[in-house]
PDB file of C-alpha atoms and ligand atoms in Angstrom:
ATOM      1  CA  MET X   1      -0.019   0.012  -0.004  1.00  0.00           C
ATOM      2  CA  THR X   2       1.395   3.452  -0.874  1.00  0.00           C
ATOM      3  CA  ILE X   3       1.784   5.694   2.170  1.00  0.00           C
ATOM      4  CA  ARG X   4      -0.810   8.419   2.363  1.00  0.00           C
ATOM      5  CA  HIS X   5      -0.286  11.545   4.440  1.00  0.00           C
ATOM      6  CA  PHE X   6      -2.743  14.206   5.601  1.00  0.00           C
ATOM      7  CA  LEU X   7      -0.593  17.383   5.543  1.00  0.00           C
ATOM      8  CA  GLN X   8      -3.199  19.707   4.047  1.00  0.00           C
ATOM      9  CA  PHE X   9      -6.876  19.400   3.469  1.00  0.00           C
ATOM     10  CA  ARG X  10      -6.707  18.690  -0.255  1.00  0.00           C
ATOM     11  CA  ASP X  11      -4.447  15.659   0.300  1.00  0.00           C
ATOM     12  CA  LEU X  12      -7.725  13.740   0.414  1.00  0.00           C
ATOM     13  CA  SER X  13     -10.183  13.794  -2.545  1.00  0.00           C
ATOM     14  CA  ARG X  14     -13.818  14.633  -2.222  1.00  0.00           C
ATOM     15  CA  ASP X  15     -14.724  10.925  -2.629  1.00  0.00           C
ATOM     16  CA  GLU X  16     -12.297   9.916   0.074  1.00  0.00           C
ATOM     17  CA  LEU X  17     -13.639  12.616   2.403  1.00  0.00           C
ATOM     18  CA  GLY X  18     -17.157  11.377   1.727  1.00  0.00           C
ATOM     19  CA  TYR X  19     -16.024   7.849   2.670  1.00  0.00           C
ATOM     20  CA  LEU X  20     -14.307   9.243   5.806  1.00  0.00           C
ATOM     21  CA  PHE X  21     -17.526  10.944   6.958  1.00  0.00           C
ATOM     22  CA  GLU X  22     -19.493   7.749   6.390  1.00  0.00           C
ATOM     23  CA  ARG X  23     -16.987   5.853   8.507  1.00  0.00           C
ATOM     24  CA  THR X  24     -17.067   8.605  11.123  1.00  0.00           C
ATOM     25  CA  GLY X  25     -20.803   8.076  11.494  1.00  0.00           C
ATOM     26  CA  TRP X  26     -20.370   4.345  11.879  1.00  0.00           C
ATOM     27  CA  ILE X  27     -17.407   4.605  14.377  1.00  0.00           C
ATOM     28  CA  LYS X  28     -19.226   7.278  16.387  1.00  0.00           C
ATOM     29  CA  ALA X  29     -22.398   5.318  16.639  1.00  0.00           C
ATOM     30  CA  ARG X  30     -20.514   2.164  17.821  1.00  0.00           C
ATOM     31  CA  PHE X  31     -18.606   4.196  20.345  1.00  0.00           C
ATOM     32  CA  LYS X  32     -21.842   5.726  21.735  1.00  0.00           C
ATOM     33  CA  ARG X  33     -23.188   2.161  22.177  1.00  0.00           C
ATOM     34  CA  TYR X  34     -20.035   1.217  24.065  1.00  0.00           C
ATOM     35  CA  GLU X  35     -19.241  -1.419  21.448  1.00  0.00           C
ATOM     36  CA  ARG X  36     -15.591  -2.341  21.291  1.00  0.00           C
ATOM     37  CA  TYR X  37     -13.916  -1.653  17.911  1.00  0.00           C
ATOM     38  CA  TRP X  38     -10.205  -2.347  17.858  1.00  0.00           C
ATOM     39  CA  PRO X  39      -8.970  -2.348  14.240  1.00  0.00           C
ATOM     40  CA  LEU X  40      -5.696  -0.708  15.287  1.00  0.00           C
ATOM     41  CA  ALA X  41      -4.715  -3.209  17.996  1.00  0.00           C
ATOM     42  CA  ASP X  42      -0.915  -3.229  18.394  1.00  0.00           C
ATOM     43  CA  ARG X  43      -0.543  -0.030  16.345  1.00  0.00           C
ATOM     44  CA  THR X  44       1.254   2.974  17.757  1.00  0.00           C
ATOM     45  CA  LEU X  45       0.798   6.622  16.922  1.00  0.00           C
ATOM     46  CA  VAL X  46       3.580   9.048  17.881  1.00  0.00           C
ATOM     47  CA  MET X  47       2.332  12.599  18.580  1.00  0.00           C
ATOM     48  CA  ILE X  48       4.890  15.402  18.304  1.00  0.00           C
ATOM     49  CA  PHE X  49       3.973  18.728  19.796  1.00  0.00           C
ATOM     50  CA  GLU X  50       6.022  21.835  19.274  1.00  0.00           C
ATOM     51  CA  LYS X  51       3.071  23.995  20.407  1.00  0.00           C
ATOM     52  CA  GLN X  52       0.477  23.606  23.171  1.00  0.00           C
ATOM     53  CA  SER X  53      -2.777  21.664  22.749  1.00  0.00           C
ATOM     54  CA  THR X  54      -5.778  20.314  24.673  1.00  0.00           C
ATOM     55  CA  ARG X  55      -8.185  18.999  22.058  1.00  0.00           C
ATOM     56  CA  THR X  56      -5.717  17.709  19.485  1.00  0.00           C
ATOM     57  CA  ARG X  57      -3.678  15.721  21.992  1.00  0.00           C
ATOM     58  CA  LEU X  58      -6.664  14.368  23.823  1.00  0.00           C
ATOM     59  CA  SER X  59      -8.631  13.415  20.681  1.00  0.00           C
ATOM     60  CA  PHE X  60      -5.645  11.599  19.076  1.00  0.00           C
ATOM     61  CA  GLU X  61      -4.588   9.870  22.270  1.00  0.00           C
ATOM     62  CA  ALA X  62      -8.100   8.815  23.317  1.00  0.00           C
ATOM     63  CA  GLY X  63      -8.901   7.937  19.698  1.00  0.00           C
ATOM     64  CA  MET X  64      -5.951   5.544  19.374  1.00  0.00           C
ATOM     65  CA  GLN X  65      -6.832   3.869  22.680  1.00  0.00           C
ATOM     66  CA  GLN X  66     -10.448   3.482  21.664  1.00  0.00           C
ATOM     67  CA  LEU X  67      -9.309   1.838  18.384  1.00  0.00           C
ATOM     68  CA  GLY X  68      -7.212  -0.637  20.352  1.00  0.00           C
ATOM     69  CA  GLY X  69      -3.857   0.955  19.729  1.00  0.00           C
ATOM     70  CA  SER X  70      -1.658   3.315  21.735  1.00  0.00           C
ATOM     71  CA  ALA X  71      -0.266   6.829  21.453  1.00  0.00           C
ATOM     72  CA  ILE X  72       3.072   8.274  22.581  1.00  0.00           C
ATOM     73  CA  TYR X  73       3.453  11.978  23.315  1.00  0.00           C
ATOM     74  CA  LEU X  74       6.704  13.779  22.451  1.00  0.00           C
ATOM     75  CA  ASN X  75       7.376  17.492  22.815  1.00  0.00           C
ATOM     76  CA  THR X  76      10.225  19.665  21.772  1.00  0.00           C
ATOM     77  CA  ARG X  77      11.274  20.395  25.358  1.00  0.00           C
ATOM     78  CA  ASP X  78      11.878  16.815  26.442  1.00  0.00           C
ATOM     79  CA  SER X  79      13.138  15.240  23.222  1.00  0.00           C
ATOM     80  CA  GLN X  80      16.138  15.669  20.979  1.00  0.00           C
ATOM     81  CA  LEU X  81      13.888  17.579  18.557  1.00  0.00           C
ATOM     82  CA  GLY X  82      14.430  20.694  20.683  1.00  0.00           C
ATOM     83  CA  ARG X  83      18.197  20.340  20.418  1.00  0.00           C
ATOM     84  CA  GLY X  84      18.561  20.619  16.718  1.00  0.00           C
ATOM     85  CA  GLU X  85      18.374  16.991  15.498  1.00  0.00           C
ATOM     86  CA  PRO X  86      17.531  17.368  11.784  1.00  0.00           C
ATOM     87  CA  VAL X  87      13.910  16.736  11.103  1.00  0.00           C
ATOM     88  CA  GLU X  88      14.843  14.251   8.335  1.00  0.00           C
ATOM     89  CA  ASP X  89      16.848  12.165  10.871  1.00  0.00           C
ATOM     90  CA  ALA X  90      14.040  12.296  13.383  1.00  0.00           C
ATOM     91  CA  ALA X  91      11.564  11.149  10.748  1.00  0.00           C
ATOM     92  CA  GLN X  92      13.745   8.156   9.808  1.00  0.00           C
ATOM     93  CA  VAL X  93      13.967   6.964  13.433  1.00  0.00           C
ATOM     94  CA  ILE X  94      10.467   7.785  14.660  1.00  0.00           C
ATOM     95  CA  SER X  95       8.833   6.159  11.677  1.00  0.00           C
ATOM     96  CA  ARG X  96      10.719   2.942  12.215  1.00  0.00           C
ATOM     97  CA  MET X  97       9.240   2.632  15.658  1.00  0.00           C
ATOM     98  CA  SER X  98       5.634   3.571  14.986  1.00  0.00           C
ATOM     99  CA  ASP X  99       2.727   3.111  12.613  1.00  0.00           C
ATOM    100  CA  ALA X 100       1.696   6.766  12.247  1.00  0.00           C
ATOM    101  CA  VAL X 101       2.931  10.177  13.283  1.00  0.00           C
ATOM    102  CA  MET X 102       0.923  13.250  14.126  1.00  0.00           C
ATOM    103  CA  ILE X 103       2.801  16.579  14.254  1.00  0.00           C
ATOM    104  CA  ARG X 104       1.904  20.055  15.576  1.00  0.00           C
ATOM    105  CA  THR X 105       4.656  22.487  14.556  1.00  0.00           C
ATOM    106  CA  PHE X 106       5.501  25.857  13.089  1.00  0.00           C
ATOM    107  CA  GLU X 107       6.200  26.116   9.289  1.00  0.00           C
ATOM    108  CA  GLN X 108       4.458  23.688   6.948  1.00  0.00           C
ATOM    109  CA  ASP X 109       7.867  22.976   5.416  1.00  0.00           C
ATOM    110  CA  ILE X 110       8.852  21.148   8.617  1.00  0.00           C
ATOM    111  CA  ILE X 111       6.054  18.609   8.357  1.00  0.00           C
ATOM    112  CA  GLU X 112       6.593  18.228   4.591  1.00  0.00           C
ATOM    113  CA  ARG X 113      10.234  17.378   5.178  1.00  0.00           C
ATOM    114  CA  PHE X 114       9.297  14.944   7.961  1.00  0.00           C
ATOM    115  CA  ALA X 115       6.751  13.233   5.703  1.00  0.00           C
ATOM    116  CA  ALA X 116       9.283  12.977   2.821  1.00  0.00           C
ATOM    117  CA  ASN X 117      11.494  10.875   5.152  1.00  0.00           C
ATOM    118  CA  SER X 118       8.820   8.895   6.895  1.00  0.00           C
ATOM    119  CA  ARG X 119       7.947   5.251   6.386  1.00  0.00           C
ATOM    120  CA  VAL X 120       4.531   5.749   7.904  1.00  0.00           C
ATOM    121  CA  PRO X 121       1.541   8.151   7.398  1.00  0.00           C
ATOM    122  CA  VAL X 122       2.046  11.668   8.792  1.00  0.00           C
ATOM    123  CA  ILE X 123      -0.865  13.801   9.964  1.00  0.00           C
ATOM    124  CA  ASN X 124      -0.838  17.583  10.331  1.00  0.00           C
ATOM    125  CA  GLY X 125      -2.032  18.443  13.849  1.00  0.00           C
ATOM    126  CA  LEU X 126      -1.674  22.168  13.057  1.00  0.00           C
ATOM    127  CA  THR X 127       1.041  24.259  11.391  1.00  0.00           C
ATOM    128  CA  ASN X 128       1.256  27.975  10.941  1.00  0.00           C
ATOM    129  CA  GLU X 129      -0.347  27.500   7.499  1.00  0.00           C
ATOM    130  CA  TYR X 130      -3.019  24.778   7.976  1.00  0.00           C
ATOM    131  CA  HIS X 131      -5.140  22.846  10.489  1.00  0.00           C
ATOM    132  CA  PRO X 132      -6.730  20.163   8.294  1.00  0.00           C
ATOM    133  CA  CYS X 133      -8.007  17.914  11.160  1.00  0.00           C
ATOM    134  CA  GLN X 134      -9.996  20.862  12.517  1.00  0.00           C
ATOM    135  CA  ILE X 135     -11.865  21.369   9.287  1.00  0.00           C
ATOM    136  CA  LEU X 136     -12.558  17.621   8.957  1.00  0.00           C
ATOM    137  CA  ALA X 137     -14.439  17.893  12.273  1.00  0.00           C
ATOM    138  CA  ASP X 138     -16.053  21.235  11.335  1.00  0.00           C
ATOM    139  CA  ILE X 139     -17.469  20.008   8.022  1.00  0.00           C
ATOM    140  CA  TYR X 140     -18.684  16.757   9.661  1.00  0.00           C
ATOM    141  CA  THR X 141     -20.411  18.890  12.292  1.00  0.00           C
ATOM    142  CA  TYR X 142     -22.053  21.022   9.616  1.00  0.00           C
ATOM    143  CA  ILE X 143     -23.296  17.919   7.799  1.00  0.00           C
ATOM    144  CA  GLU X 144     -24.657  16.423  11.022  1.00  0.00           C
ATOM    145  CA  HIS X 145     -26.679  19.570  11.778  1.00  0.00           C
ATOM    146  CA  ARG X 146     -27.601  20.846   8.330  1.00  0.00           C
ATOM    147  CA  GLY X 147     -26.766  18.287   5.625  1.00  0.00           C
ATOM    148  CA  ASP X 148     -24.610  18.829   2.490  1.00  0.00           C
ATOM    149  CA  ILE X 149     -22.245  21.828   2.583  1.00  0.00           C
ATOM    150  CA  ALA X 150     -21.877  22.125  -1.209  1.00  0.00           C
ATOM    151  CA  GLY X 151     -23.224  25.495  -2.481  1.00  0.00           C
ATOM    152  CA  LYS X 152     -23.500  26.919   1.053  1.00  0.00           C
ATOM    153  CA  THR X 153     -21.919  30.116   2.293  1.00  0.00           C
ATOM    154  CA  VAL X 154     -19.378  30.066   5.150  1.00  0.00           C
ATOM    155  CA  CYS X 155     -18.398  33.395   6.692  1.00  0.00           C
ATOM    156  CA  TRP X 156     -14.913  33.719   8.146  1.00  0.00           C
ATOM    157  CA  ILE X 157     -14.320  36.721  10.498  1.00  0.00           C
ATOM    158  CA  GLY X 158     -10.869  37.690  11.687  1.00  0.00           C
ATOM    159  CA  ASP X 159      -7.387  36.557  10.980  1.00  0.00           C
ATOM    160  CA  SER X 160      -6.548  34.764   7.705  1.00  0.00           C
ATOM    161  CA  ASN X 161      -4.714  32.086   9.697  1.00  0.00           C
ATOM    162  CA  ASN X 162      -4.185  28.316   9.501  1.00  0.00           C
ATOM    163  CA  VAL X 163      -7.866  27.574  10.176  1.00  0.00           C
ATOM    164  CA  CYS X 164      -9.040  30.119   7.609  1.00  0.00           C
ATOM    165  CA  ASN X 165      -6.623  28.792   4.943  1.00  0.00           C
ATOM    166  CA  THR X 166      -7.965  25.319   5.539  1.00  0.00           C
ATOM    167  CA  TRP X 167     -11.577  26.428   5.150  1.00  0.00           C
ATOM    168  CA  LEU X 168     -10.584  27.956   1.864  1.00  0.00           C
ATOM    169  CA  GLN X 169      -8.998  24.694   0.610  1.00  0.00           C
ATOM    170  CA  ALA X 170     -12.072  22.818   1.802  1.00  0.00           C
ATOM    171  CA  ALA X 171     -14.293  25.208  -0.218  1.00  0.00           C
ATOM    172  CA  GLU X 172     -12.489  24.128  -3.397  1.00  0.00           C
ATOM    173  CA  VAL X 173     -12.793  20.465  -2.509  1.00  0.00           C
ATOM    174  CA  PHE X 174     -16.480  20.521  -1.540  1.00  0.00           C
ATOM    175  CA  GLY X 175     -17.747  23.403  -3.729  1.00  0.00           C
ATOM    176  CA  PHE X 176     -18.954  25.928  -1.196  1.00  0.00           C
ATOM    177  CA  ASN X 177     -18.239  29.667  -0.881  1.00  0.00           C
ATOM    178  CA  VAL X 178     -16.369  31.495   1.892  1.00  0.00           C
ATOM    179  CA  HIS X 179     -16.950  35.190   2.682  1.00  0.00           C
ATOM    180  CA  VAL X 180     -13.819  36.405   4.369  1.00  0.00           C
ATOM    181  CA  SER X 181     -13.493  39.606   6.347  1.00  0.00           C
ATOM    182  CA  THR X 182     -10.084  40.470   7.861  1.00  0.00           C
ATOM    183  CA  PRO X 183      -8.729  43.797   9.141  1.00  0.00           C
ATOM    184  CA  PRO X 184      -6.551  45.600   6.578  1.00  0.00           C
ATOM    185  CA  GLY X 185      -3.138  44.060   6.435  1.00  0.00           C
ATOM    186  CA  TYR X 186      -4.335  40.576   7.424  1.00  0.00           C
ATOM    187  CA  GLU X 187      -5.912  39.577   4.105  1.00  0.00           C
ATOM    188  CA  VAL X 188      -5.769  36.068   2.604  1.00  0.00           C
ATOM    189  CA  GLU X 189      -2.604  35.095   0.826  1.00  0.00           C
ATOM    190  CA  PRO X 190      -3.843  32.625  -1.786  1.00  0.00           C
ATOM    191  CA  GLU X 191      -0.399  31.061  -2.387  1.00  0.00           C
ATOM    192  CA  ARG X 192       0.189  30.551   1.332  1.00  0.00           C
ATOM    193  CA  ALA X 193      -3.335  29.069   1.632  1.00  0.00           C
ATOM    194  CA  GLY X 194      -2.412  26.529  -1.118  1.00  0.00           C
ATOM    195  CA  LEU X 195      -5.379  27.484  -3.304  1.00  0.00           C
ATOM    196  CA  TYR X 196      -5.907  26.644  -6.961  1.00  0.00           C
ATOM    197  CA  GLY X 197      -7.726  29.959  -7.602  1.00  0.00           C
ATOM    198  CA  THR X 198      -9.910  32.632  -6.061  1.00  0.00           C
ATOM    199  CA  ASN X 199     -13.290  31.405  -7.247  1.00  0.00           C
ATOM    200  CA  HIS X 200     -14.458  29.998  -3.998  1.00  0.00           C
ATOM    201  CA  TYR X 201     -14.002  33.013  -1.750  1.00  0.00           C
ATOM    202  CA  GLU X 202     -14.765  36.715  -1.631  1.00  0.00           C
ATOM    203  CA  GLU X 203     -13.153  39.265   0.619  1.00  0.00           C
ATOM    204  CA  PHE X 204     -15.159  41.955   2.427  1.00  0.00           C
ATOM    205  CA  THR X 205     -13.824  45.027   4.248  1.00  0.00           C
ATOM    206  CA  ASP X 206     -17.016  45.180   6.351  1.00  0.00           C
ATOM    207  CA  PRO X 207     -17.495  42.067   8.565  1.00  0.00           C
ATOM    208  CA  MET X 208     -21.285  42.641   8.681  1.00  0.00           C
ATOM    209  CA  GLN X 209     -21.431  42.427   4.853  1.00  0.00           C
ATOM    210  CA  ALA X 210     -19.478  39.163   5.013  1.00  0.00           C
ATOM    211  CA  ALA X 211     -21.937  37.663   7.474  1.00  0.00           C
ATOM    212  CA  ARG X 212     -25.014  38.606   5.504  1.00  0.00           C
ATOM    213  CA  ASP X 213     -27.075  35.501   4.581  1.00  0.00           C
ATOM    214  CA  ALA X 214     -24.266  33.161   5.682  1.00  0.00           C
ATOM    215  CA  ASP X 215     -25.144  29.513   6.544  1.00  0.00           C
ATOM    216  CA  LEU X 216     -22.231  29.251   8.965  1.00  0.00           C
ATOM    217  CA  VAL X 217     -20.280  32.014  10.758  1.00  0.00           C
ATOM    218  CA  THR X 218     -16.895  31.132  12.183  1.00  0.00           C
ATOM    219  CA  THR X 219     -13.878  32.778  13.685  1.00  0.00           C
ATOM    220  CA  ASP X 220     -10.745  32.072  15.628  1.00  0.00           C
ATOM    221  CA  VAL X 221      -8.316  33.823  18.064  1.00  0.00           C
ATOM    222  CA  TRP X 222      -6.858  37.144  16.952  1.00  0.00           C
ATOM    223  CA  THR X 223      -3.374  35.897  17.782  1.00  0.00           C
ATOM    224  CA  SER X 224      -2.328  32.357  16.913  1.00  0.00           C
ATOM    225  CA  MET X 225       0.421  30.377  18.593  1.00  0.00           C
ATOM    226  CA  GLY X 226       3.794  31.516  17.449  1.00  0.00           C
ATOM    227  CA  PHE X 227       2.625  35.122  16.888  1.00  0.00           C
ATOM    228  CA  GLU X 228       2.427  36.215  20.509  1.00  0.00           C
ATOM    229  CA  ALA X 229       4.770  39.115  19.933  1.00  0.00           C
ATOM    230  CA  GLU X 230       2.053  40.794  17.843  1.00  0.00           C
ATOM    231  CA  ASN X 231      -0.634  40.400  20.542  1.00  0.00           C
ATOM    232  CA  GLU X 232      -0.935  44.011  21.588  1.00  0.00           C
ATOM    233  CA  ALA X 233      -1.038  45.371  18.034  1.00  0.00           C
ATOM    234  CA  ARG X 234      -3.553  42.723  17.041  1.00  0.00           C
ATOM    235  CA  LYS X 235      -5.875  43.550  19.887  1.00  0.00           C
ATOM    236  CA  LYS X 236      -6.229  47.031  18.408  1.00  0.00           C
ATOM    237  CA  ASP X 237      -6.323  45.942  14.748  1.00  0.00           C
ATOM    238  CA  PHE X 238      -9.042  43.325  15.336  1.00  0.00           C
ATOM    239  CA  GLU X 239     -11.373  45.132  17.725  1.00  0.00           C
ATOM    240  CA  ASP X 240     -14.122  45.541  15.056  1.00  0.00           C
ATOM    241  CA  TRP X 241     -13.871  41.866  14.057  1.00  0.00           C
ATOM    242  CA  GLN X 242     -15.911  40.315  16.815  1.00  0.00           C
ATOM    243  CA  VAL X 243     -18.739  37.866  16.068  1.00  0.00           C
ATOM    244  CA  ASP X 244     -21.609  39.231  18.162  1.00  0.00           C
ATOM    245  CA  ALA X 245     -25.388  38.896  18.248  1.00  0.00           C
ATOM    246  CA  ASP X 246     -25.857  41.723  15.657  1.00  0.00           C
ATOM    247  CA  MET X 247     -23.645  39.863  13.232  1.00  0.00           C
ATOM    248  CA  MET X 248     -25.513  36.560  13.767  1.00  0.00           C
ATOM    249  CA  ARG X 249     -28.794  38.431  13.143  1.00  0.00           C
ATOM    250  CA  VAL X 250     -27.712  39.286   9.548  1.00  0.00           C
ATOM    251  CA  ALA X 251     -26.713  35.733   8.852  1.00  0.00           C
ATOM    252  CA  LYS X 252     -29.400  33.144   7.864  1.00  0.00           C
ATOM    253  CA  LYS X 253     -31.928  32.555  10.583  1.00  0.00           C
ATOM    254  CA  ASP X 254     -30.683  28.980  11.164  1.00  0.00           C
ATOM    255  CA  ALA X 255     -26.992  29.816  10.703  1.00  0.00           C
ATOM    256  CA  LEU X 256     -24.526  27.852  12.805  1.00  0.00           C
ATOM    257  CA  PHE X 257     -21.668  29.357  14.784  1.00  0.00           C
ATOM    258  CA  MET X 258     -18.373  27.500  15.045  1.00  0.00           C
ATOM    259  CA  HIS X 259     -15.045  28.100  16.689  1.00  0.00           C
ATOM    260  CA  CYS X 260     -12.101  25.700  16.745  1.00  0.00           C
ATOM    261  CA  LEU X 261     -11.373  26.661  20.366  1.00  0.00           C
ATOM    262  CA  PRO X 262      -9.837  27.770  22.642  1.00  0.00           C
ATOM    263  CA  ALA X 263     -12.047  30.948  22.475  1.00  0.00           C
ATOM    264  CA  HIS X 264     -11.644  34.320  24.041  1.00  0.00           C
ATOM    265  CA  ARG X 265     -15.118  35.656  24.958  1.00  0.00           C
ATOM    266  CA  GLY X 266     -15.145  39.409  24.556  1.00  0.00           C
ATOM    267  CA  GLU X 267     -12.477  39.296  21.858  1.00  0.00           C
ATOM    268  CA  GLU X 268     -13.197  37.376  18.661  1.00  0.00           C
ATOM    269  CA  VAL X 269     -16.604  36.263  19.870  1.00  0.00           C
ATOM    270  CA  SER X 270     -19.112  37.618  22.342  1.00  0.00           C
ATOM    271  CA  ALA X 271     -20.159  35.397  25.249  1.00  0.00           C
ATOM    272  CA  GLU X 272     -23.764  35.718  23.979  1.00  0.00           C
ATOM    273  CA  VAL X 273     -22.840  34.025  20.620  1.00  0.00           C
ATOM    274  CA  MET X 274     -20.383  31.533  22.016  1.00  0.00           C
ATOM    275  CA  ASP X 275     -22.988  30.268  24.513  1.00  0.00           C
ATOM    276  CA  GLY X 276     -26.064  31.051  22.451  1.00  0.00           C
ATOM    277  CA  PRO X 277     -28.462  29.085  20.265  1.00  0.00           C
ATOM    278  CA  HIS X 278     -26.467  29.222  17.002  1.00  0.00           C
ATOM    279  CA  SER X 279     -23.362  27.795  18.607  1.00  0.00           C
ATOM    280  CA  VAL X 280     -22.335  24.153  17.975  1.00  0.00           C
ATOM    281  CA  VAL X 281     -18.833  24.490  19.388  1.00  0.00           C
ATOM    282  CA  TRP X 282     -19.057  21.501  21.753  1.00  0.00           C
ATOM    283  CA  ASP X 283     -20.264  19.153  19.068  1.00  0.00           C
ATOM    284  CA  GLU X 284     -17.504  20.513  16.865  1.00  0.00           C
ATOM    285  CA  ALA X 285     -14.884  19.766  19.514  1.00  0.00           C
ATOM    286  CA  GLU X 286     -16.294  16.266  20.194  1.00  0.00           C
ATOM    287  CA  ASN X 287     -16.238  15.497  16.457  1.00  0.00           C
ATOM    288  CA  ARG X 288     -12.414  15.940  16.424  1.00  0.00           C
ATOM    289  CA  LEU X 289     -12.349  12.547  18.132  1.00  0.00           C
ATOM    290  CA  HIS X 290     -14.692  10.747  15.785  1.00  0.00           C
ATOM    291  CA  THR X 291     -13.358  12.172  12.484  1.00  0.00           C
ATOM    292  CA  GLN X 292      -9.765  11.534  13.454  1.00  0.00           C
ATOM    293  CA  LYS X 293     -10.541   7.958  14.369  1.00  0.00           C
ATOM    294  CA  ALA X 294     -11.895   7.493  10.826  1.00  0.00           C
ATOM    295  CA  LEU X 295      -8.815   9.249   9.492  1.00  0.00           C
ATOM    296  CA  LEU X 296      -6.419   6.993  11.386  1.00  0.00           C
ATOM    297  CA  GLU X 297      -8.316   3.924  10.229  1.00  0.00           C
ATOM    298  CA  PHE X 298      -8.172   5.046   6.642  1.00  0.00           C
ATOM    299  CA  LEU X 299      -4.471   6.005   6.618  1.00  0.00           C
ATOM    300  CA  LEU X 300      -3.438   2.709   8.370  1.00  0.00           C
ATOM    301  CA  LEU X 301      -5.839   0.213   6.861  1.00  0.00           C
ATOM    302  CA  GLY X 302      -7.205   1.820   3.689  1.00  0.00           C
ATOM    303  CA  LYS X 303     -10.890   1.517   2.934  1.00  0.00           C
ATOM    304  CA  VAL X 304     -12.688  -1.064   5.071  1.00  0.00           C
ATOM    305  CA  GLU X 305     -16.194  -2.456   4.779  1.00  0.00           C
ATOM    306  CA  SER X 306     -18.745  -1.201   7.294  1.00  0.00           C
TER     307      SER X 306
HETATM  308  N1   CP R   1      -8.767  23.334  18.154  1.00  0.00           N
HETATM  309  C1   CP R   1      -7.594  22.797  18.598  1.00  0.00           C
HETATM  310  O1   CP R   1      -6.781  22.324  17.786  1.00  0.00           O
HETATM  311  O2   CP R   1      -7.398  22.826  19.948  1.00  0.00           O
HETATM  312  P1   CP R   1      -6.076  22.522  20.708  1.00  0.00           P
HETATM  313  O3   CP R   1      -5.100  23.649  20.456  1.00  0.00           O
HETATM  314  O4   CP R   1      -6.550  22.492  22.144  1.00  0.00           O
HETATM  315  O5   CP R   1      -5.500  21.222  20.286  1.00  0.00           O
HETATM  316  N1  NVA R   2      -5.191  29.604  14.924  1.00  0.00           N
HETATM  317  C1  NVA R   2      -4.976  29.027  16.199  1.00  0.00           C
HETATM  318  C2  NVA R   2      -5.710  27.699  16.301  1.00  0.00           C
HETATM  319  C3  NVA R   2      -5.543  26.956  17.586  1.00  0.00           C
HETATM  320  C4  NVA R   2      -6.226  25.673  17.625  1.00  0.00           C
HETATM  321  C5  NVA R   2      -3.480  28.854  16.470  1.00  0.00           C
HETATM  322  O1  NVA R   2      -2.786  28.447  15.511  1.00  0.00           O
HETATM  323  O2  NVA R   2      -3.024  29.104  17.584  1.00  0.00           O
END
């Protein structure tokens, strides 16, 4: 079997993603019935974290255990990765001792170099450029609540960061539209986002215009991990880019609100929206677990019969 990686969203085709969502439903239902499903018995996932995490670590570690396998956590501080061992050498060694590797790191180039030297599938657990596992969960959550996302309008408010870039890639794969509103100076960089074109998104200077008639409104922190030095400047630059109740009122009546979390109430989202009737953020977080279990099964075993 050729090794497949999940380094950016478009590494999987629309058909494969459809299959993954079908498997997610099946795996999730079995899990909810407390039925044991151990297709990854004796398999080991190594998780490398160069940045902090709650959800990504927990969902991958719990997910591997629930599939009968195990997960090992490495971070930069306690391993040789923090002392300058070349990423290519680390990949050679780590991939000889494990069945899959998940990495959360800085530049996308690091994970690409790791994957090029890995004997096993590599999964992007967040880089400066992308967060593909997050959007797997987000789209699955949208489908659970509202059905097919093709042709729908997703509104992105705030920083054109890793999560935004991944929504834009997903729009190309699934055929939906993204209305993006960022403060001046923080606009989308199509090349960095890894897009084929600009057909699937539109940029708005006014965030209220971007939210008008949207099926889904979503946002993320004003300052991502690795950009903390810009925090004070960003707080000023982003102050008009908060998702609040007025903004949700101009979106479709049944619009959903999503946030990858962690959230800062009173900054990128008001408490009223975060904890209000449009919000599906807890389902979204839970679905990290279920979608990633389907992803691990697919990357390690290929397509299996339900
Ligand atoms: N959304 C997300 O990836 O959360 P963590 O940073 O807690 O992993
Ligand atoms: N954009 C955020 C996402 C955190 C899950 C960051 O990179 O810090």
